[in-house]
Amino acid sequence: MERQKRRLVVPFLLPAFAAYAFFMLYPAFSTFYVALTDWNGVSAPDFVGLGNLTELAADETFRSTIGNTVTFVVIGAMILFPGALFFAYVTQKLRFGKVYRFFILAPVVLSVTTAALLWKFLLNPNFGVVGVELLGQPSTAMLMVVLATVWHGIGIWMLLFAAAFERVPVELREAATLDGASAFQVFRHVVWPLIWDVTRTLLILWMIQGLQTFAFIIAMTGGGPLRSTEVIGTYLYGVAFTEGRFGYAATIAVVLFAAILTLTLSVNRLTKRESEQY
Amino acid sequence: MKIRGAARLGAALVAGVMLLSGCMFSGSEPADDSAAAADPAKLTGEFEVVSFYPAGSPDYQRLEGLAREFEGRYPDAKVKLVFGGGQDVPQIQARWRAGNPPEVNFGFFGRLAGNPDGMTYVDAGQVQPLTDAMNKPLAGYDQPWKDAVLPAVRSQLTAPDGTYYAAPDAVTTIQFFYNKKIFSDLGVQPPTTIDELFTVADKVKAGGVAPFAVTGTFAPYLQLYLDYLLLRRAGGQNVLDAIDGKKDFASLPGVREAAADLERMVDNGYFLENFRSTDFTAAQLAFFQGKSAMILMGSWLIGEMKQSIPPGFEVGTFPFPTIPGAAGDQTGVFGGVNLQTVAKQSKNPALGIAWLQFLAEKGNQQKFVEQTGNISAYAGVPAPAGFEAQAGLLNQENAFWPSYFAALSQPTAVKDAYGVPITRVFFGELDGAGLVTEINDGLRKARG
């Protein structure tokens, strides 16, 4: 009977699987194949095996983009997580907390391009609000892009943390408070361990998002000045669509995929703790 | 059993992917060249023309008007305009790769359909040869189409084997634009030599205005200054050879002097304040707002900024000054030819060719210049006011040099080897001597 049921299900699943295979699996597998070729996107590809990978290993620009990407992820995490946690925790207790949350969340509705152009305008030293060259200096440009990215998306992270806080039983906090714990101690020793699984998931999500960062950089700096904000995503795009080297770009994509996979698994393993039951 | 099932599924997936990959890369056979020689009476059906500018723009409106005229001449033909500029360039590229390109495509020959390597499409047999059509008379001229094209532009239309693959739409040149009022108030004339340029810049700066507006966020515009200085002092072909790795950059005559000129410009504070954070639109605005007296820019500037030019603003132009006694090209001008090509794999290439011939007719070219302020690529069509000198240079076969020394289409390593040190000079991180050394070493390394 069970076998018959399964046989009945298969025909219904096939269209969905076919669509998934065509739109998801085929492009993904194709990328792995293209990465083994020298392909300009027009002529037939030349199979070069691991030639692109060898070239990539010696590519100084690519190496610098790795550094910039990691910088983006690390600085972004250092601003995003404390910020999102702070806003989520504080607005929970404030009288008009939901109103504050609304304003913090509001930038999310803007398209990335709009948000980036807004920041670019604000940071213009001639007619913006800051009279200093922040986007034009290699030493500060990346920080500005990170700030814009975090400003745009922090509302979502705040909401996710806020949802996690809501899950923490009030009795546990009250008990800790009655035992004489300060607000920080309550957060550090009661709330924080209880929301660790959410923090861990969000950290991984940020890493994936950060390693793929592209739109804010393209719109705000184009990778400059002096390639100080060139990240893997923007370099990949330039190699593919400016230089027409789709094989090499696919190799970068494969390396990026491998890096994300490895880092995600590593972070997942390193940050794994016994779940607190409540 | 489960493992075997998974293996079967995996094998099927891989086979499917390989099959699809095969489909993706197989392409189709080039169409027959006879399309070019089609009988005009058989010019029927719909064909697509890519516009580099979006719907509603003056250029798009011009194309719409031309389309109606074309349809009047060929009642059975229907023109469909397609936006293919800016963010839509990849979409047109994708159509080329899929074998379904529009008939008429906007693209620089060095970058057909937006691709930097123009020959890629020619080599793949996807571009319709125009040699037959180019050898036939063109309406409004008593000579073949190809001979109606200005001599300096003609060489841009052919592949290395001499086959014509493109027709020119417009020519852009790079020169100084200046604010006539500022010049008049200071009692200075447009400079003709490099020494005069420095003198004018000093007077402008003393008058409290930045001599040059420039953007620091788009490195190629910074590069224009050194490009011109090198063209005048070292010669265009020498620099192209150095970028191609055929010559040592540092060994070229005049490169040290050109680098010293650039260093002097930076040290003297000639460039717009905060230019490092100023993008090109803001830099152009600064010029039209009177915050700078000059801007080194392409001939598209006036059309591009039309909405932002204050009433009464008088703009003048002058070619990049000469350097008397220097060994380079004193009359050379950087620029580009906006080329249009016909896709061989499109549905109706014959109509595409007829459209390009129609655009090239003298009457349409004259209207084109009047309506857009662009420089025509055809002989006998007067240049727009202010561009007579630059347009005149196009009558010389070797006067035209590819903008940015074509460095934009080079691999990143080469592009950076040349462009990054220039930016560093502008940013005050490098002096002239260091510039020569860094470019030389960088090009040597990038070229292996």
XYZ file of C-alpha atoms in Angstrom:
726
model
C 0.000 0.000 0.000
C 2.816 2.393 0.976
C 4.671 1.551 -2.228
C 1.564 2.295 -4.270
C 1.209 5.641 -2.525
C 4.801 6.490 -3.319
C 4.286 5.576 -6.966
C 1.301 7.878 -7.058
C 3.278 10.762 -5.604
C 6.141 10.568 -8.074
C 4.267 11.860 -11.164
C 3.093 14.865 -9.173
C 6.602 15.632 -8.044
C 8.178 15.353 -11.468
C 7.136 18.771 -12.867
C 8.451 20.514 -9.759
C 11.643 18.497 -9.899
C 12.084 19.256 -13.597
C 11.699 22.983 -12.935
C 14.108 22.766 -9.999
C 16.607 20.826 -12.068
C 16.447 23.298 -14.935
C 16.574 26.511 -12.948
C 18.716 25.436 -9.999
C 20.729 22.310 -10.689
C 21.592 22.977 -14.305
C 23.088 26.469 -13.720
C 24.954 25.187 -10.671
C 26.440 22.174 -12.426
C 27.131 24.247 -15.538
C 29.210 26.630 -13.467
C 31.422 23.762 -12.382
C 31.842 22.745 -15.994
C 32.463 26.282 -17.284
C 35.108 26.724 -14.554
C 37.158 24.075 -16.318
C 37.116 25.948 -19.603
C 38.440 29.044 -21.239
C 35.175 30.486 -22.493
C 34.468 33.984 -23.749
C 30.730 33.475 -23.704
C 30.458 33.353 -27.475
C 32.781 30.826 -29.068
C 32.927 27.181 -28.124
C 34.739 26.751 -24.793
C 38.268 25.323 -24.643
C 38.698 22.744 -21.932
C 41.632 23.848 -19.761
C 41.140 21.594 -16.751
C 42.493 23.250 -13.642
C 44.259 25.976 -15.650
C 41.939 28.691 -14.378
C 42.544 27.601 -10.811
C 46.303 27.795 -11.300
C 45.948 31.283 -12.730
C 43.685 32.284 -9.874
C 46.261 31.158 -7.340
C 48.721 33.662 -8.803
C 46.178 36.434 -9.281
C 47.173 39.315 -6.987
C 43.932 41.216 -7.544
C 41.947 38.177 -6.503
C 44.063 37.846 -3.370
C 43.365 41.438 -2.470
C 39.639 40.890 -2.995
C 39.734 38.029 -0.496
C 41.221 40.373 2.086
C 38.639 43.045 1.325
C 35.778 40.554 1.496
C 36.928 39.232 4.848
C 37.295 42.813 6.085
C 33.739 43.508 4.997
C 32.395 40.431 6.779
C 34.333 41.014 10.001
C 33.689 44.760 10.315
C 30.093 44.216 9.308
C 29.606 41.549 11.966
C 31.234 43.766 14.587
C 28.739 46.521 13.868
C 25.678 44.530 12.882
C 25.430 42.048 15.740
C 25.949 44.342 18.731
C 23.715 46.903 17.021
C 20.901 44.490 16.234
C 21.096 42.921 19.694
C 21.112 46.325 21.347
C 18.121 47.634 19.428
C 16.182 44.393 19.860
C 16.814 44.277 23.612
C 16.304 47.963 24.333
C 13.212 48.467 22.210
C 11.639 45.519 23.981
C 11.546 47.555 27.169
C 10.882 51.035 25.837
C 7.429 52.566 25.936
C 7.218 53.135 22.204
C 9.452 50.212 21.367
C 7.475 49.134 18.338
C 7.611 52.621 16.875
C 11.393 52.682 17.260
C 11.590 49.260 15.677
C 9.531 50.490 12.768
C 12.006 53.304 12.097
C 14.980 50.991 12.404
C 13.330 48.543 10.035
C 12.189 51.205 7.562
C 15.361 51.338 5.391
C 14.778 47.720 4.401
C 11.979 48.804 2.101
C 14.407 50.856 0.023
C 16.051 49.138 -2.885
C 19.779 48.619 -2.467
C 20.504 51.057 -5.278
C 18.383 53.761 -3.700
C 19.951 53.240 -0.308
C 23.448 53.255 -1.796
C 22.830 56.442 -3.754
C 21.356 58.075 -0.658
C 24.515 57.289 1.289
C 26.669 58.387 -1.576
C 24.873 61.698 -1.563
C 25.150 62.087 2.209
C 28.855 61.308 2.097
C 29.610 63.712 -0.728
C 32.087 66.182 0.750
C 30.874 69.065 -1.430
C 27.129 68.955 -0.894
C 26.524 66.138 1.596
C 26.416 66.254 5.378
C 30.048 65.320 5.898
C 32.755 67.692 4.748
C 35.407 64.997 4.685
C 36.358 62.632 1.890
C 35.231 59.341 3.363
C 34.235 57.438 0.241
C 37.227 58.754 -1.697
C 39.852 57.567 0.773
C 41.087 53.990 0.510
C 41.382 53.889 4.306
C 37.740 54.761 4.999
C 35.795 53.718 1.903
C 35.186 50.137 3.038
C 33.938 51.272 6.441
C 31.433 53.565 4.741
C 30.132 50.766 2.531
C 29.814 48.496 5.555
C 27.918 51.178 7.456
C 25.507 51.667 4.577
C 24.954 47.927 4.250
C 24.382 47.485 7.972
C 22.097 50.538 8.131
C 20.016 49.101 5.318
C 19.584 45.633 6.760
C 19.924 45.910 10.515
C 16.151 46.100 11.003
C 15.681 42.528 9.839
C 18.387 41.252 12.185
C 16.894 43.284 15.000
C 13.490 41.705 14.384
C 14.945 38.220 14.361
C 16.738 38.871 17.638
C 13.600 40.447 19.045
C 11.640 37.322 18.122
C 14.278 35.249 19.894
C 14.018 37.428 22.997
C 10.272 36.975 23.017
C 10.831 33.244 23.318
C 12.810 33.598 26.536
C 10.449 32.927 29.469
C 9.819 36.030 31.537
C 9.997 33.978 34.752
C 13.650 33.186 34.174
C 14.534 36.842 33.839
C 12.440 37.790 36.815
C 14.028 35.079 38.906
C 17.497 36.315 37.977
C 16.508 39.885 38.767
C 15.083 38.846 42.107
C 18.363 37.087 42.813
C 20.081 40.464 42.409
C 21.396 40.222 38.860
C 21.882 43.497 37.008
C 20.266 44.058 33.610
C 23.563 43.248 31.912
C 24.013 40.137 34.015
C 20.497 39.003 33.156
C 21.300 39.457 29.483
C 24.761 37.878 29.708
C 23.910 34.856 31.845
C 20.230 34.201 31.157
C 19.062 35.654 27.841
C 22.224 35.271 25.799
C 22.655 31.512 26.349
C 18.998 30.977 25.557
C 19.169 32.736 22.210
C 22.532 31.321 21.220
C 21.076 29.025 18.547
C 19.487 32.030 16.808
C 22.715 34.061 17.071
C 24.657 31.196 15.577
C 22.264 30.877 12.643
C 22.313 34.611 12.015
C 26.111 34.659 12.155
C 26.230 32.029 9.446
C 23.663 33.902 7.394
C 25.688 37.111 7.700
C 28.829 35.306 6.605
C 27.083 33.987 3.520
C 25.606 37.402 2.748
C 28.869 39.197 3.463
C 30.978 36.912 1.312
C 28.579 37.508 -1.563
C 28.358 41.266 -1.086
C 28.056 43.112 -4.360
C 25.289 45.672 -4.871
C 26.250 48.309 -2.287
C 29.844 48.264 -3.451
C 28.993 48.532 -7.136
C 26.630 51.427 -6.472
C 28.742 53.310 -3.938
C 32.365 52.875 -4.988
C 32.542 50.578 -7.989
C 35.305 48.749 -6.112
C 37.483 51.845 -5.702
C 39.271 53.923 -4.774
C 42.390 52.063 -5.802
C 40.481 48.757 -5.532
C 40.208 49.231 -1.766
C 36.581 48.052 -1.815
C 36.918 45.473 -4.560
C 35.438 42.252 -3.207
C 35.146 38.797 -4.704
C 31.645 39.462 -6.060
C 32.527 42.685 -7.851
C 35.743 41.223 -9.226
C 33.858 38.180 -10.499
C 31.335 40.438 -12.222
C 34.071 42.525 -13.847
C 35.961 39.465 -15.078
C 32.778 38.044 -16.609
C 31.022 41.065 -18.032
C 33.832 43.562 -18.625
C 36.587 41.219 -19.691
C 34.312 38.542 -21.166
C 36.196 35.732 -19.376
C 33.317 33.558 -18.295
C 35.459 30.477 -17.634
C 37.722 32.369 -15.257
C 34.729 34.046 -13.614
C 33.113 30.649 -13.095
C 36.299 29.478 -11.389
C 36.066 32.441 -9.017
C 32.439 31.503 -8.367
C 33.404 27.903 -7.603
C 36.143 29.039 -5.216
C 33.682 31.398 -3.550
C 31.205 28.553 -3.209
C 33.870 26.329 -1.667
C 34.913 29.087 0.723
C 31.354 29.727 1.840
C 30.699 26.028 2.300
C 33.893 25.463 4.282
C 33.463 28.517 6.461
C 29.825 27.795 7.106
C 30.538 24.244 8.168
C 33.476 25.371 10.297
C 31.565 28.111 12.055
C 28.638 25.808 12.506
C 30.887 23.269 14.184
C 32.907 25.739 16.239
C 29.899 27.555 17.608
C 27.851 24.479 18.351
C 26.720 24.255 21.946
C 24.245 22.135 23.792
C 20.835 23.681 23.270
C 19.289 25.129 26.359
C 15.882 23.613 26.971
C 13.166 25.863 28.287
C 19.587 -0.305 -3.076
C 19.308 3.272 -1.931
C 22.911 3.946 -2.874
C 22.382 2.456 -6.291
C 19.269 4.597 -6.749
C 21.143 7.717 -5.748
C 23.955 6.819 -8.097
C 21.484 6.381 -10.943
C 19.882 9.713 -10.158
C 23.309 11.378 -9.993
C 24.367 9.846 -13.275
C 21.127 10.967 -14.900
C 21.644 14.484 -13.566
C 25.208 14.677 -14.793
C 24.167 13.327 -18.182
C 21.384 15.877 -18.335
C 23.699 18.696 -17.404
C 26.268 17.623 -19.973
C 23.549 17.397 -22.600
C 22.287 20.848 -21.721
C 25.847 22.165 -21.643
C 26.314 20.766 -25.112
C 23.196 22.604 -26.254
C 24.425 25.779 -24.615
C 27.797 25.761 -26.304
C 26.916 24.342 -29.669
C 25.700 27.623 -31.194
C 24.321 27.669 -34.677
C 25.893 27.893 -38.072
C 26.428 31.409 -39.417
C 23.796 32.587 -41.831
C 24.556 32.987 -45.481
C 26.329 36.243 -46.425
C 23.875 36.790 -49.234
C 21.584 38.621 -46.838
C 23.671 41.687 -47.513
C 22.837 41.558 -51.157
C 19.086 41.107 -50.682
C 16.749 42.805 -53.111
C 15.471 46.067 -51.497
C 12.013 45.246 -52.787
C 12.031 42.244 -50.500
C 12.799 44.263 -47.392
C 9.815 43.160 -45.415
C 9.031 42.192 -41.864
C 9.892 43.406 -38.393
C 13.431 44.054 -37.229
C 14.923 45.274 -33.979
C 17.221 48.252 -33.508
C 19.076 48.658 -30.227
C 19.061 52.127 -28.738
C 21.834 52.909 -26.298
C 19.597 55.485 -24.647
C 16.289 54.703 -22.904
C 12.785 55.484 -24.069
C 11.963 59.148 -23.701
C 15.548 60.324 -24.159
C 16.305 62.713 -27.050
C 18.288 60.032 -28.859
C 15.464 57.537 -28.529
C 13.005 60.103 -29.831
C 15.286 60.736 -32.798
C 15.332 57.012 -33.531
C 11.557 56.861 -33.280
C 11.291 59.627 -35.886
C 13.747 57.872 -38.155
C 11.870 54.618 -37.738
C 8.663 56.222 -39.001
C 10.534 57.667 -42.006
C 12.114 54.297 -42.727
C 8.742 52.573 -42.590
C 7.436 55.203 -45.003
C 10.138 54.296 -47.460
C 9.734 50.541 -46.930
C 6.017 50.067 -46.187
C 6.383 46.373 -45.504
C 9.115 46.880 -42.930
C 8.528 47.485 -39.243
C 11.156 48.927 -36.890
C 11.105 47.855 -33.256
C 13.349 49.855 -30.919
C 14.957 48.003 -28.023
C 16.804 49.625 -25.146
C 20.256 48.114 -24.861
C 22.324 50.617 -22.935
C 23.448 50.751 -19.318
C 22.030 47.941 -17.238
C 20.456 46.345 -20.306
C 23.748 45.664 -22.079
C 24.061 42.176 -20.483
C 20.569 41.382 -21.738
C 21.631 42.122 -25.313
C 24.809 40.107 -24.764
C 22.709 37.202 -23.548
C 20.609 37.401 -26.698
C 23.763 37.272 -28.813
C 24.942 34.224 -26.937
C 21.557 32.571 -27.273
C 21.595 33.100 -31.049
C 18.658 35.507 -30.985
C 20.220 38.969 -31.277
C 18.463 42.133 -32.458
C 19.258 43.003 -36.070
C 21.001 46.334 -35.410
C 23.218 46.515 -32.368
C 24.893 49.446 -30.804
C 28.444 48.619 -29.907
C 31.957 49.875 -30.189
C 33.946 47.733 -32.497
C 36.349 47.078 -29.681
C 33.342 46.093 -27.636
C 30.628 44.713 -29.855
C 27.394 44.268 -27.973
C 29.144 45.595 -24.898
C 31.879 43.003 -24.938
C 35.397 44.414 -24.719
C 36.737 41.892 -27.143
C 34.900 42.862 -30.282
C 36.606 40.299 -32.450
C 35.082 37.579 -30.319
C 31.783 37.942 -32.144
C 33.419 38.379 -35.525
C 35.542 35.291 -35.022
C 32.457 33.358 -33.990
C 30.835 34.277 -37.293
C 28.038 36.201 -35.634
C 28.581 39.615 -37.228
C 27.224 40.351 -40.670
C 29.996 41.462 -43.074
C 29.175 44.820 -44.648
C 31.890 44.957 -47.278
C 29.505 44.437 -50.197
C 27.172 47.147 -48.976
C 30.070 49.476 -48.143
C 31.303 49.253 -51.721
C 27.970 50.435 -53.101
C 27.007 54.105 -53.548
C 25.395 55.878 -50.623
C 22.460 58.253 -51.051
C 23.594 61.864 -50.944
C 27.172 61.014 -51.950
C 28.744 60.416 -55.307
C 30.984 57.747 -53.866
C 30.718 54.342 -52.166
C 29.468 54.186 -48.590
C 32.915 53.395 -47.183
C 34.509 56.420 -48.869
C 31.905 58.732 -47.392
C 33.233 57.837 -43.947
C 35.886 60.208 -42.567
C 39.416 58.806 -43.068
C 40.294 58.622 -39.355
C 37.060 56.716 -38.671
C 37.281 54.279 -41.575
C 39.951 52.107 -40.004
C 37.701 51.517 -36.985
C 35.128 49.722 -39.112
C 37.204 46.840 -40.345
C 38.632 43.662 -38.945
C 42.392 43.114 -39.353
C 41.709 41.365 -42.677
C 40.022 44.485 -44.042
C 36.458 43.196 -43.967
C 33.902 45.818 -43.012
C 31.768 44.752 -40.064
C 30.375 48.016 -38.728
C 29.007 51.375 -39.743
C 29.642 54.525 -37.720
C 26.819 56.225 -35.900
C 28.652 59.112 -34.286
C 32.109 60.139 -33.242
C 33.113 61.249 -29.783
C 36.262 63.238 -29.113
C 37.932 64.136 -25.847
C 38.925 67.741 -25.319
C 38.790 70.524 -22.784
C 35.527 72.337 -22.179
C 35.878 75.739 -20.585
C 33.669 78.321 -18.935
C 33.792 81.339 -21.255
C 32.722 83.764 -18.548
C 35.498 82.754 -16.162
C 38.056 83.013 -18.943
C 36.684 86.382 -19.995
C 36.629 87.720 -16.419
C 40.247 86.700 -15.949
C 41.240 87.983 -19.369
C 42.659 84.663 -20.544
C 42.358 82.874 -23.851
C 42.030 79.129 -24.474
C 45.580 77.775 -24.251
C 47.218 76.201 -27.255
C 50.425 74.967 -25.631
C 51.119 73.160 -22.381
C 52.911 76.211 -20.957
C 49.879 78.344 -21.708
C 47.683 75.734 -20.025
C 49.744 76.006 -16.833
C 49.628 79.810 -17.022
C 45.839 79.810 -17.442
C 45.439 77.264 -14.628
C 47.552 79.433 -12.303
C 45.444 82.499 -13.069
C 42.199 80.581 -12.585
C 43.400 79.207 -9.263
C 44.508 82.658 -8.154
C 40.992 83.814 -9.018
C 39.573 81.395 -6.450
C 38.254 78.780 -8.870
C 39.508 75.238 -9.383
C 41.131 75.029 -12.815
C 40.006 71.461 -13.574
C 36.943 69.478 -12.554
C 37.687 65.780 -12.409
C 36.194 62.702 -10.835
C 38.252 60.540 -8.537
C 35.712 57.733 -8.405
C 36.127 56.733 -12.034
C 39.812 56.102 -12.638
C 39.705 56.249 -16.467
C 38.808 59.945 -16.310
C 41.921 60.589 -14.237
C 43.855 58.593 -16.788
C 42.823 60.968 -19.594
C 45.342 63.567 -18.410
C 48.347 61.269 -18.587
C 47.042 59.750 -21.828
C 47.112 63.129 -23.527
C 50.449 64.134 -22.010
C 51.946 60.854 -23.224
C 50.353 61.231 -26.650
C 51.994 64.633 -27.045
C 55.348 63.744 -25.505
C 55.897 60.059 -26.332
C 53.575 59.362 -29.256
C 50.443 57.262 -29.313
C 51.838 54.187 -31.025
C 54.749 53.994 -28.585
C 52.363 53.979 -25.624
C 50.092 51.394 -27.254
C 53.151 49.224 -27.854
C 54.183 49.605 -24.212
C 50.721 48.611 -23.012
C 50.845 45.630 -25.365
C 54.189 44.621 -23.875
C 56.149 45.250 -27.064
C 58.214 48.087 -25.602
C 59.443 49.104 -22.173
C 57.322 51.968 -20.922
C 60.224 53.659 -19.129
C 62.361 53.622 -22.244
C 59.914 55.660 -24.312
C 61.001 59.217 -25.027
C 59.099 61.820 -23.078
C 57.421 59.604 -20.482
C 59.349 61.159 -17.600
C 58.438 64.638 -18.773
C 54.784 63.629 -19.140
C 54.793 62.176 -15.627
C 56.435 65.347 -14.329
C 53.703 67.450 -15.985
C 51.040 65.418 -14.213
C 52.855 65.641 -10.893
C 53.056 69.406 -11.336
C 49.323 69.655 -11.993
C 48.582 67.726 -8.807
C 51.147 69.560 -6.697
C 49.848 72.907 -7.886
C 46.377 71.973 -6.654
C 44.692 72.408 -10.023
C 41.990 69.837 -9.422
C 38.562 70.312 -7.892
C 38.520 70.163 -4.106
C 37.417 66.774 -2.785
C 37.618 65.279 -6.254
C 38.474 61.906 -4.754
C 34.913 61.469 -3.523
C 33.293 63.205 -6.471
C 31.683 61.010 -9.072
C 31.567 62.044 -12.699
C 28.065 63.525 -12.624
C 28.999 65.680 -9.636
C 32.269 66.687 -11.308
C 30.419 67.721 -14.456
C 27.908 69.626 -12.338
C 30.749 71.412 -10.569
C 31.956 72.642 -13.953
C 28.528 73.919 -14.954
C 28.062 75.491 -11.522
C 31.215 77.537 -12.071
C 33.248 75.742 -9.401
C 35.865 74.886 -11.975
C 36.926 76.597 -15.155
C 37.730 73.569 -17.308
C 36.943 69.902 -17.652
C 38.665 67.345 -19.862
C 35.761 65.340 -21.177
C 34.150 63.638 -24.140
C 32.013 65.465 -26.676
C 28.953 63.829 -25.127
C 29.191 66.249 -22.181
C 26.786 68.901 -23.456
C 24.101 66.419 -24.470
C 24.485 64.435 -21.254
C 24.176 67.496 -19.004
C 21.626 69.377 -21.071
C 19.091 69.521 -18.224
C 21.643 70.818 -15.730
C 23.319 73.582 -17.723
C 22.240 76.946 -16.282
C 20.633 79.375 -18.731
C 23.204 81.674 -20.237
C 26.129 79.393 -19.452
C 28.581 79.755 -22.300
C 30.773 76.759 -22.877
C 33.784 76.701 -25.157
C 36.085 73.905 -26.202
C 39.731 73.606 -27.113
C 41.883 70.601 -28.028
C 44.411 69.347 -25.497
C 47.316 71.764 -25.889
C 50.372 70.879 -27.893
C 53.851 70.534 -26.464
C 56.181 72.308 -28.895
C 59.347 70.386 -29.536
C 58.051 67.133 -28.044
C 58.373 63.974 -30.100
C 54.773 62.778 -29.872
C 51.598 63.444 -31.807
C 50.713 67.120 -31.531
C 47.525 66.895 -33.557
C 46.229 63.576 -32.254
C 42.845 63.415 -30.591
C 41.440 60.702 -28.357
C 37.968 59.554 -29.069
C 35.680 56.761 -29.993
C 33.411 55.786 -32.796
C 29.918 54.718 -31.847
C 29.543 51.787 -34.138
C 26.567 49.807 -35.191
C 26.679 46.271 -36.383
C 24.230 43.850 -37.863
C 23.865 40.462 -36.270
C 24.253 37.702 -38.793
C 22.115 35.341 -36.748
C 19.234 37.763 -36.465
C 15.945 37.177 -38.252
C 16.340 39.860 -40.883
C 19.930 41.057 -41.400
C 19.101 42.588 -44.792
C 16.775 45.061 -43.121
C 19.487 45.818 -40.596
C 21.879 46.781 -43.366
C 19.239 48.904 -45.077
C 18.656 50.715 -41.767
C 22.356 51.504 -41.365
C 22.515 52.838 -44.917
C 19.478 54.959 -44.182
C 21.123 56.441 -41.067
C 24.265 57.207 -43.048
C 22.516 59.293 -45.676
C 23.769 62.845 -45.680
C 20.401 64.377 -44.875
C 19.942 62.156 -41.855
C 23.494 62.804 -40.701
C 22.998 66.557 -40.919
C 19.799 66.303 -38.879
C 21.615 64.043 -36.428
C 24.294 66.665 -35.815
C 21.750 69.473 -35.493
C 19.496 67.558 -33.104
C 22.059 65.928 -30.842
C 25.185 68.063 -31.096
C 27.199 64.962 -31.962
C 30.033 64.886 -34.452
C 29.197 63.032 -37.658
C 31.502 60.318 -38.907
C 30.753 61.262 -42.508
C 32.464 63.689 -44.860
C 30.741 66.903 -45.789
C 28.610 67.096 -42.655
C 29.478 70.253 -40.694
C 30.571 69.703 -37.101
C 28.518 71.223 -34.285
C 29.684 74.596 -33.012
C 32.774 74.320 -30.851
C 33.952 71.019 -32.259
C 35.191 72.197 -35.653
C 38.872 71.815 -34.737
C 38.533 68.289 -33.389
C 36.272 67.210 -36.253
C 38.788 68.645 -38.703
C 41.436 66.306 -37.314
C 39.324 63.355 -38.385
C 40.189 64.137 -41.986
C 43.679 62.896 -41.205
C 43.919 59.155 -41.345
C 46.114 58.692 -38.269
C 44.856 61.470 -36.018
C 42.351 59.411 -34.091
C 43.486 57.483 -31.024
C 41.326 55.067 -29.063
C 40.108 56.588 -25.807
C 42.052 55.562 -22.715
C 44.565 53.902 -25.075
C 41.996 51.084 -25.187
C 43.222 50.069 -21.735
C 39.665 49.461 -20.518
C 39.393 46.298 -22.569
C 42.702 44.924 -21.308
C 42.885 42.191 -18.676
C 42.639 43.540 -15.125
C 46.345 43.081 -14.436
C 47.317 45.237 -17.438
C 44.597 47.790 -16.816
C 45.696 48.145 -13.209
C 49.385 48.261 -14.076
C 48.710 51.392 -16.116
C 45.741 52.931 -14.321
C 46.409 52.426 -10.611
C 49.711 54.366 -10.478
C 48.013 57.284 -12.244
C 45.303 57.353 -9.596
C 47.979 57.222 -6.915
C 49.625 60.330 -8.368
C 46.298 62.149 -8.269
C 45.812 60.990 -4.681
C 49.242 62.349 -3.749
C 50.651 58.907 -2.991
C 53.188 58.820 -5.806
C 55.434 61.286 -7.629
C 56.203 61.452 -11.329
C 59.351 59.343 -11.138
C 57.517 56.706 -9.116
C 54.725 56.746 -11.673
C 57.075 55.802 -14.496
C 58.703 53.064 -12.441
C 55.416 51.583 -11.252
C 53.817 51.561 -14.701
C 56.936 50.094 -16.235
C 57.314 47.352 -13.633
C 53.604 46.681 -13.534
C 53.252 46.281 -17.290
C 56.315 44.075 -17.440
C 54.884 41.823 -14.743
C 51.373 41.767 -16.194
C 52.679 40.890 -19.635
C 55.021 38.250 -18.246
